[in-house]
Coordinates of C-alpha atoms and ligand atoms in Angstrom, one line a residue:
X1 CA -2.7 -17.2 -18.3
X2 CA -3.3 -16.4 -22.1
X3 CA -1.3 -13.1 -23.1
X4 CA -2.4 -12.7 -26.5
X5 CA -4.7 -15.3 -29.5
X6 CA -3.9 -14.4 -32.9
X7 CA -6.7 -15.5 -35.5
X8 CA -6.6 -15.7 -39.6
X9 CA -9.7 -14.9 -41.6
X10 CA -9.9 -15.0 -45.8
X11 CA -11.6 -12.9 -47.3
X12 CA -14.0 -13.8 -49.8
X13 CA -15.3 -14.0 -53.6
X14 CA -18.7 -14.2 -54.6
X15 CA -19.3 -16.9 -57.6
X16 CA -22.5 -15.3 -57.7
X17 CA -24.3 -12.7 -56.2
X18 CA -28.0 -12.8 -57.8
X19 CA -29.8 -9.5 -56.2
X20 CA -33.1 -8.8 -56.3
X21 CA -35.0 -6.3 -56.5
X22 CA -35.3 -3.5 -53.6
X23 CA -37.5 -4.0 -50.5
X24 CA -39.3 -1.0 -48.7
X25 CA -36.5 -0.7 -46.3
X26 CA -33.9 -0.6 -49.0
X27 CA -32.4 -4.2 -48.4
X28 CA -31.9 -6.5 -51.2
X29 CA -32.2 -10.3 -51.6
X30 CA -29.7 -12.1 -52.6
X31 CA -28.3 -15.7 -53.6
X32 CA -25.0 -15.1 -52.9
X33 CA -22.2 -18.1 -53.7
X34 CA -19.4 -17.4 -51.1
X35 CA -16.0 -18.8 -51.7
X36 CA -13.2 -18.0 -49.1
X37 CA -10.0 -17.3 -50.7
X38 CA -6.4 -17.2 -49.1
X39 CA -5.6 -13.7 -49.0
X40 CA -5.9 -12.7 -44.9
X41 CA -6.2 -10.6 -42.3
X42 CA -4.5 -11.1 -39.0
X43 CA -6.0 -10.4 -35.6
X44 CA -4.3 -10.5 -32.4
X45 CA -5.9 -9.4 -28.9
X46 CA -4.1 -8.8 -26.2
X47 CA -5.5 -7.9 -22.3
X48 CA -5.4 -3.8 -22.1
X49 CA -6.7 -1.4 -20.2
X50 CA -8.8 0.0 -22.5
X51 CA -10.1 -1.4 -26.2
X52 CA -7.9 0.0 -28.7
X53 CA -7.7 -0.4 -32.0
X54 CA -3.7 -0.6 -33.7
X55 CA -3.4 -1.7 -37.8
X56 CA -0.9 -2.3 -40.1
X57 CA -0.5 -3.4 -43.4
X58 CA -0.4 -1.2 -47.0
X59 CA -4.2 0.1 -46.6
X60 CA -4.0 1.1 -42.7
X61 CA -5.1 4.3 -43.3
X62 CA -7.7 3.9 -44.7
X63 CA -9.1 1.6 -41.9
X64 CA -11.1 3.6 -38.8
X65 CA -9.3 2.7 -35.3
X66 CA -12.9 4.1 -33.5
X67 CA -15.8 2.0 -32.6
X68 CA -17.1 1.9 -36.0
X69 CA -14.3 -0.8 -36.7
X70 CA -16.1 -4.1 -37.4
X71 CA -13.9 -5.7 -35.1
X72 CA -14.6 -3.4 -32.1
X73 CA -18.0 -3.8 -32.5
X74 CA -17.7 -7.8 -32.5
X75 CA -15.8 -7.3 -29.1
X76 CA -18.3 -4.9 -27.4
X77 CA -21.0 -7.1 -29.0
X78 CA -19.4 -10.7 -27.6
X79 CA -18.1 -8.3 -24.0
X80 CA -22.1 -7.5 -23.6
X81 CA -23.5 -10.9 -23.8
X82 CA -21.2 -11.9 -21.4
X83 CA -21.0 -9.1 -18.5
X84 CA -17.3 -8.4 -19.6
X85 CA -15.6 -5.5 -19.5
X86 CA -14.1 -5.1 -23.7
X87 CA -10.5 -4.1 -21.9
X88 CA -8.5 -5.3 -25.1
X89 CA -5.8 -4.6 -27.9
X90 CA -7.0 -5.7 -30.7
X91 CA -4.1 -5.3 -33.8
X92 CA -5.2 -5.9 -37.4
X93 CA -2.8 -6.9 -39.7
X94 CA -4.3 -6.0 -42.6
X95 CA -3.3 -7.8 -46.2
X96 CA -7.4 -7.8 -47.8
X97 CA -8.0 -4.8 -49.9
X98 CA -10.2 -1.9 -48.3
X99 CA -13.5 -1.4 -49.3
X100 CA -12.2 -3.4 -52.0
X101 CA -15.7 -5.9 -52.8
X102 CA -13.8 -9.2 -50.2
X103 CA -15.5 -8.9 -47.4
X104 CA -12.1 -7.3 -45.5
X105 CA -14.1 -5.7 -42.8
X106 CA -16.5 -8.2 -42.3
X107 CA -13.2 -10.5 -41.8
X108 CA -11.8 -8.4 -39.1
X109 CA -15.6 -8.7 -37.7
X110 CA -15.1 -12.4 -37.2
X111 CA -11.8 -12.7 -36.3
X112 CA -11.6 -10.2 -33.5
X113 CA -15.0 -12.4 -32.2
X114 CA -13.2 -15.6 -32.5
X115 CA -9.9 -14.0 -31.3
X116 CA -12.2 -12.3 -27.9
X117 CA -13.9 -15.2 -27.3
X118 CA -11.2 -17.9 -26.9
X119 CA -9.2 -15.1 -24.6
X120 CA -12.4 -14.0 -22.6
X121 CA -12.7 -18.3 -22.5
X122 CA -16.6 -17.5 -22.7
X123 CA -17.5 -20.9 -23.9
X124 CA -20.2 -19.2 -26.6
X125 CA -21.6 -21.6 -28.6
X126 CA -21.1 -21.5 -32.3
X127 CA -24.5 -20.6 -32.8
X128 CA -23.8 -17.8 -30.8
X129 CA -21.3 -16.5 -32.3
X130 CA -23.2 -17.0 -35.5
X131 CA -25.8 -14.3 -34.2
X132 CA -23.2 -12.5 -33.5
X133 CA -21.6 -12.1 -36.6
X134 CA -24.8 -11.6 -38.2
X135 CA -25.6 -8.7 -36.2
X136 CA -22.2 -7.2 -37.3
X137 CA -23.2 -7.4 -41.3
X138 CA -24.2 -9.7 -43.5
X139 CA -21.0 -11.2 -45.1
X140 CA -19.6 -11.3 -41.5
X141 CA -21.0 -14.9 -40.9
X142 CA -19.6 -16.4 -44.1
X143 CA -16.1 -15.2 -42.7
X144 CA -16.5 -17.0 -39.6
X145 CA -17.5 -20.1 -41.6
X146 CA -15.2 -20.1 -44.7
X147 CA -15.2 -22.6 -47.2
X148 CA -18.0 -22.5 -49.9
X149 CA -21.3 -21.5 -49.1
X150 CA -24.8 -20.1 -50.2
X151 CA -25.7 -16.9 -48.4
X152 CA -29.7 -16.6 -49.0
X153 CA -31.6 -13.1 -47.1
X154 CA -29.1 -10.7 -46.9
X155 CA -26.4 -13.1 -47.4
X156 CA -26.3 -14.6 -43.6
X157 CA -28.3 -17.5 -44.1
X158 CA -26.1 -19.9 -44.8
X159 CA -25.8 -23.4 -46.4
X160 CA -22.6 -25.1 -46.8
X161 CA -22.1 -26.1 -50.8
X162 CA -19.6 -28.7 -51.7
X163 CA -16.8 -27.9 -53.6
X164 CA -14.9 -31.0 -55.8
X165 CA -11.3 -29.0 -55.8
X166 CA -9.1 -25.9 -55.5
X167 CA -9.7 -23.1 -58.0
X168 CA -6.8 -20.7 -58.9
X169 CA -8.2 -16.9 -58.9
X170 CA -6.1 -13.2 -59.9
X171 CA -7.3 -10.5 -58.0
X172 CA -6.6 -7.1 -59.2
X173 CA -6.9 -4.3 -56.1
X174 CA -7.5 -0.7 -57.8
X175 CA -6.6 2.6 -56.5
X176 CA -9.7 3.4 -53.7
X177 CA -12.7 1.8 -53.0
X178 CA -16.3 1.7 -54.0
X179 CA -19.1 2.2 -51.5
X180 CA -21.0 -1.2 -51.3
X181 CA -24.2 0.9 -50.7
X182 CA -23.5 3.2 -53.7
X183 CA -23.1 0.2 -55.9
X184 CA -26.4 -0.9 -54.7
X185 CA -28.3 2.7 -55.6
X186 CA -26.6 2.3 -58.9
X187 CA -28.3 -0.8 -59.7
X188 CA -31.4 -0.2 -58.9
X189 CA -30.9 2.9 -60.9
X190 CA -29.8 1.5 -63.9
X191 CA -32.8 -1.3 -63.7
X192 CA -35.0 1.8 -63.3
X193 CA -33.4 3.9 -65.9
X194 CA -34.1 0.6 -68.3
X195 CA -37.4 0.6 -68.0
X196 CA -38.5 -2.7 -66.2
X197 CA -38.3 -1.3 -62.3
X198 CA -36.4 -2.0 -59.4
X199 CA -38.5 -3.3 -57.0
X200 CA -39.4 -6.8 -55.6
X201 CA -42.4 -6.8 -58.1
X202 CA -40.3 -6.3 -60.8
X203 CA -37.6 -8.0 -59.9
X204 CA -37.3 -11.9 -60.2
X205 CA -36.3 -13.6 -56.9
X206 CA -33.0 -14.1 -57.5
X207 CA -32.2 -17.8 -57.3
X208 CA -28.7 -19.6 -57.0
X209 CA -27.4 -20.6 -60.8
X210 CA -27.6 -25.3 -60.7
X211 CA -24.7 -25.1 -63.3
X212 CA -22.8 -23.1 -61.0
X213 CA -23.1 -24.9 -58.1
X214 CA -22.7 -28.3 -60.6
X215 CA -19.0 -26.8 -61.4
X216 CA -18.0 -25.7 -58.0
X217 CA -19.4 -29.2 -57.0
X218 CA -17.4 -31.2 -59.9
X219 CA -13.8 -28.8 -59.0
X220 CA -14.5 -27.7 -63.1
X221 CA -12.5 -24.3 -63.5
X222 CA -13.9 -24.5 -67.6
X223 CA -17.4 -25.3 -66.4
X224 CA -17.3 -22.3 -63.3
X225 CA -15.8 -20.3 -65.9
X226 CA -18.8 -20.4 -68.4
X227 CA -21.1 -20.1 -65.3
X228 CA -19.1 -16.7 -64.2
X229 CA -20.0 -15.2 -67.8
X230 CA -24.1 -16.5 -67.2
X231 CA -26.5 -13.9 -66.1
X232 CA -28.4 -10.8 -67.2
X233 CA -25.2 -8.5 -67.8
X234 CA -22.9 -11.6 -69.0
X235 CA -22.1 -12.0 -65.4
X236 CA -23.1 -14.3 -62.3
X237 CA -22.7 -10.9 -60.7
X238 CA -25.9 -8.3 -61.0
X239 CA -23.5 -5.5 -59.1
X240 CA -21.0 -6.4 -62.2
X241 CA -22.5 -3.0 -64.2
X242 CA -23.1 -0.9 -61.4
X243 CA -19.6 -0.9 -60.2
X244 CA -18.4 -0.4 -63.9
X245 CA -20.9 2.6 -64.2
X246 CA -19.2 4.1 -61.0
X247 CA -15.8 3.3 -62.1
X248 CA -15.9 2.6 -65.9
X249 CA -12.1 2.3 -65.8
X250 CA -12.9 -1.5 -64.0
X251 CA -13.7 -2.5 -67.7
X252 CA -10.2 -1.8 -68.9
X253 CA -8.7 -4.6 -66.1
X254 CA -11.6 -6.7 -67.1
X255 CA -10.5 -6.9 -70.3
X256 CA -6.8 -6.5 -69.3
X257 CA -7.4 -10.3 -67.5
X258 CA -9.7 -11.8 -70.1
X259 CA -6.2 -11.4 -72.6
X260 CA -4.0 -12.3 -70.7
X261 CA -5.9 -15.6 -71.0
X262 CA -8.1 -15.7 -67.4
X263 CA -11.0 -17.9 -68.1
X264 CA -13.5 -15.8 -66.6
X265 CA -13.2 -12.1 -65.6
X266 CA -15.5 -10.5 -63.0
X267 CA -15.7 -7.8 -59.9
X268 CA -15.8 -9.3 -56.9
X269 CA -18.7 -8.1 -55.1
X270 CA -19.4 -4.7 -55.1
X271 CA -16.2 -4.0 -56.4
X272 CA -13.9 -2.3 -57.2
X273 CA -11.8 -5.2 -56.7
X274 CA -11.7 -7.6 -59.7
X275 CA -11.1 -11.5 -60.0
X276 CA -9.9 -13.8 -62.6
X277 CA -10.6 -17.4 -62.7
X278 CA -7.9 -19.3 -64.2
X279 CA -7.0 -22.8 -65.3
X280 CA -3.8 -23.9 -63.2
X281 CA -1.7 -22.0 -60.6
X282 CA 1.0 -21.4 -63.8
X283 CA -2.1 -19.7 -65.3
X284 CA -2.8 -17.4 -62.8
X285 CA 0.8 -16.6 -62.4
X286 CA 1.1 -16.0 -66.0
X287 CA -2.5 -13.6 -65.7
X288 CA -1.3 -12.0 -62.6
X289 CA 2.6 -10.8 -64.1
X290 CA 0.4 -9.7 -67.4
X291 CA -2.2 -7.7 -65.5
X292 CA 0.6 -5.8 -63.0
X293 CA 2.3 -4.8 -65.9
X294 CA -0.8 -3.5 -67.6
X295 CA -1.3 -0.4 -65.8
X296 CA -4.8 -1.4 -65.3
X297 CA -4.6 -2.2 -61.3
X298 CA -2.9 -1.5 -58.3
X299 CA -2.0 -4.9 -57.5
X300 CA -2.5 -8.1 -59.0
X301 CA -2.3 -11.0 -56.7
X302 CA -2.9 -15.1 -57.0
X303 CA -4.5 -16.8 -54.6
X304 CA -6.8 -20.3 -54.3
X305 CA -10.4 -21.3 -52.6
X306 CA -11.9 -22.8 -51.0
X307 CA -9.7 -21.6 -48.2
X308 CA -11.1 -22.1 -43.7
X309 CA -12.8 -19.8 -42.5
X310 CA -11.8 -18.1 -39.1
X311 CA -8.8 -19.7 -37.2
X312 CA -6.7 -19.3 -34.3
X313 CA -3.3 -19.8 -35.4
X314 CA -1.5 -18.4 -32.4
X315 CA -1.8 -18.4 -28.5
X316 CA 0.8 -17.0 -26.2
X317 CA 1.0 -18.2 -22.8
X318 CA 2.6 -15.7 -20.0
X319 CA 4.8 -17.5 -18.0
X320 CA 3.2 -18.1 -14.3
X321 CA 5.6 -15.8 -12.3
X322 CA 8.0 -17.9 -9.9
Ligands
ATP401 P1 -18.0 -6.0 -48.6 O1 -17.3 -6.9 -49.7 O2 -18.4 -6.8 -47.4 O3 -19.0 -5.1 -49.2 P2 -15.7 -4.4 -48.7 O4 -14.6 -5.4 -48.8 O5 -16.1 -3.7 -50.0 O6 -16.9 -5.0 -48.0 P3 -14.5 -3.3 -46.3 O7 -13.0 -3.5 -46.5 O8 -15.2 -4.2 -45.4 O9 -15.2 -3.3 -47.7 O10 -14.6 -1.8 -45.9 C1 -15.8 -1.1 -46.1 C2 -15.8 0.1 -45.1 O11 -16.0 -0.5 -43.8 C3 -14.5 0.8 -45.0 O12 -14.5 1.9 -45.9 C4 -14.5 1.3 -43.5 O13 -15.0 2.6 -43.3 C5 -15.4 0.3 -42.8 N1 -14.7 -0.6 -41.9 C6 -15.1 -0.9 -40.6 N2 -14.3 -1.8 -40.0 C7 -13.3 -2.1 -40.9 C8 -12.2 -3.0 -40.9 N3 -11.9 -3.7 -39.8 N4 -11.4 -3.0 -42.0 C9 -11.7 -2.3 -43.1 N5 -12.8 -1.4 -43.1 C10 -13.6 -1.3 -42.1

């Protein structure tokens, strides 16, 4: 009898996130370029009599232990489509920034699916659990999946990329997080406020960048590097100069990282988290001591890609009583 499966999740980066313009119902497209790095959560379920919700980790509390935690909505989700009964612990262990731009709930989405669906033994297909994940939100897929990918619709429409290496990243955590769906509004406000609109007609249909992928494809840190600073605001990432609008003190650690000698500085998603591509793992040490001591960050931490996606790593067996 299974007592308990533990699962690791990364969280992510996006190499780019192209974002078009707004569609009636407020959703964005978007060519997003996923890479899962190795910072993780941990989730562990356990039988219970009721589903519960425990965390730990430096950002607990600011992580909701109701049914609007990602991963209590994977296991009602998974419970539902199988005629179970959701009686389960599930325990985060919680080491990805909150609301920090990497995907950390969406993580915990996958993992608790992953985790409930090897105890529950419901022999879900991957598909399945795919559907799943992309009921939950759109990154959630890419953290069942890991590796490199291209995230087209909403970003759960996803194509493997290859990747030719490991790239070393820095990734500054700041004090609180940003809203992902404020960082949106901004954008669209600033592209309204200059002029050209905000809307799918005004937008261009944002398309993945080829010497992007070319770099991520040839394991080129100096080539991924140039194709970080590409793009409309000297960014692969449009939500780049919304998040700075919201929280203009994100261009201080940009700046922070790009002299300290990162080869490319950027937020990672919506922010406010930001990531700094380096050359060599002594490089992103060097960028990571440089940026804690700047006063720029909460945390500066290394950390490579592509990193697996959602894993068990753990399953305790009860004993079978004598
Ligand atoms: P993304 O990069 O996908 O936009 P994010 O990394 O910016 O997401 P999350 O850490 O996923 O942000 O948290 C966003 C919000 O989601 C939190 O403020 C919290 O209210 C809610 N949330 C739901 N489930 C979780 C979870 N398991 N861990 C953290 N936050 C969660």
């Amino acid at each position: 009898m299974i007592d308990s499966i533990a699962v690791r999740v990364p969280a992510k980066v996006n190499a780019q996130l192209a974002v078009g313009g707004r569609r009636p119902h407020g959703f964005h497209d978007l060519a997003n370029v996923f890479l899962a790095v190795g910072l993780y959560d941990e989730i562990t379920v356990t039988p219970a009599d009721e589903l519960r919700i425990t965390v730990e980790g430096p950002d607990a509390d600011q992580v909701p232990r109701d049914r609007t935690n990602l991963a209590a909505r994977a296991a009602e989700l998974l419970a539902a489509c199988h005629g179970i009964e959701p009686k389960v612990r599930i325990h985060i262990a919680k080491d990805i920034p909150v609301a920090g731009g990497m995907a950390g709930g969406s993580a915990d989405g996958a993992g608790a699916l992953l985790a409930c669906d090897a105890l529950w033994n419901t022999g879900a297909s991957r598909e399945e659990l795919l559907d799943i994940c992309a009921e939950l939100g759109s990154d959630v897929p890419f953290s069942l999946v890991g590796g490199v990918a291209l995230g087209r619709g909403r970003g759960e429409l996803l194509t493997p990329l290859a990747v030719g290496g490991t790239f070393h990243w820095v990734f500054a955590a700041a004090d609180g997080g940003l809203s992902t769906p404020a960082v949106y509004g901004e954008c669209d406000r600033l592209r309204a406020e200059r002029g050209a609109g905000d809307t799918i007609d005004d937008v261009p249909a944002p398309e993945p960048s080829a010497a992007l992928l070319d770099a991520l494809r040839a394991g080129d840190a100096t080539a991924l590097a140039a194709a970080l600073a590409a793009g409309p605001d000297g960014s692969s990432n449009d939500l780049q100069a919304a998040a700075v609008s919201l929280r203009p003190s994100l261009a201080d650690t940009l700046r922070a990282g790009t002299e300290a000698g990162a080869l490319a500085s950027l937020v990672s998603g919506s922010g406010p988290t930001c990531a700094f591509l380096a050359k060599d793992a002594a490089g992103a040490q060097q960028v990571a001591t440089a940026l804690a001591a700047s006063g720029t960050c909460r945390t500066a931490r290394v950390a490579t890609s592509p990193a697996d996606g959602a894993t068990v790593v753990r399953e305790d067996r009860r004993a079978p009583s004598a």
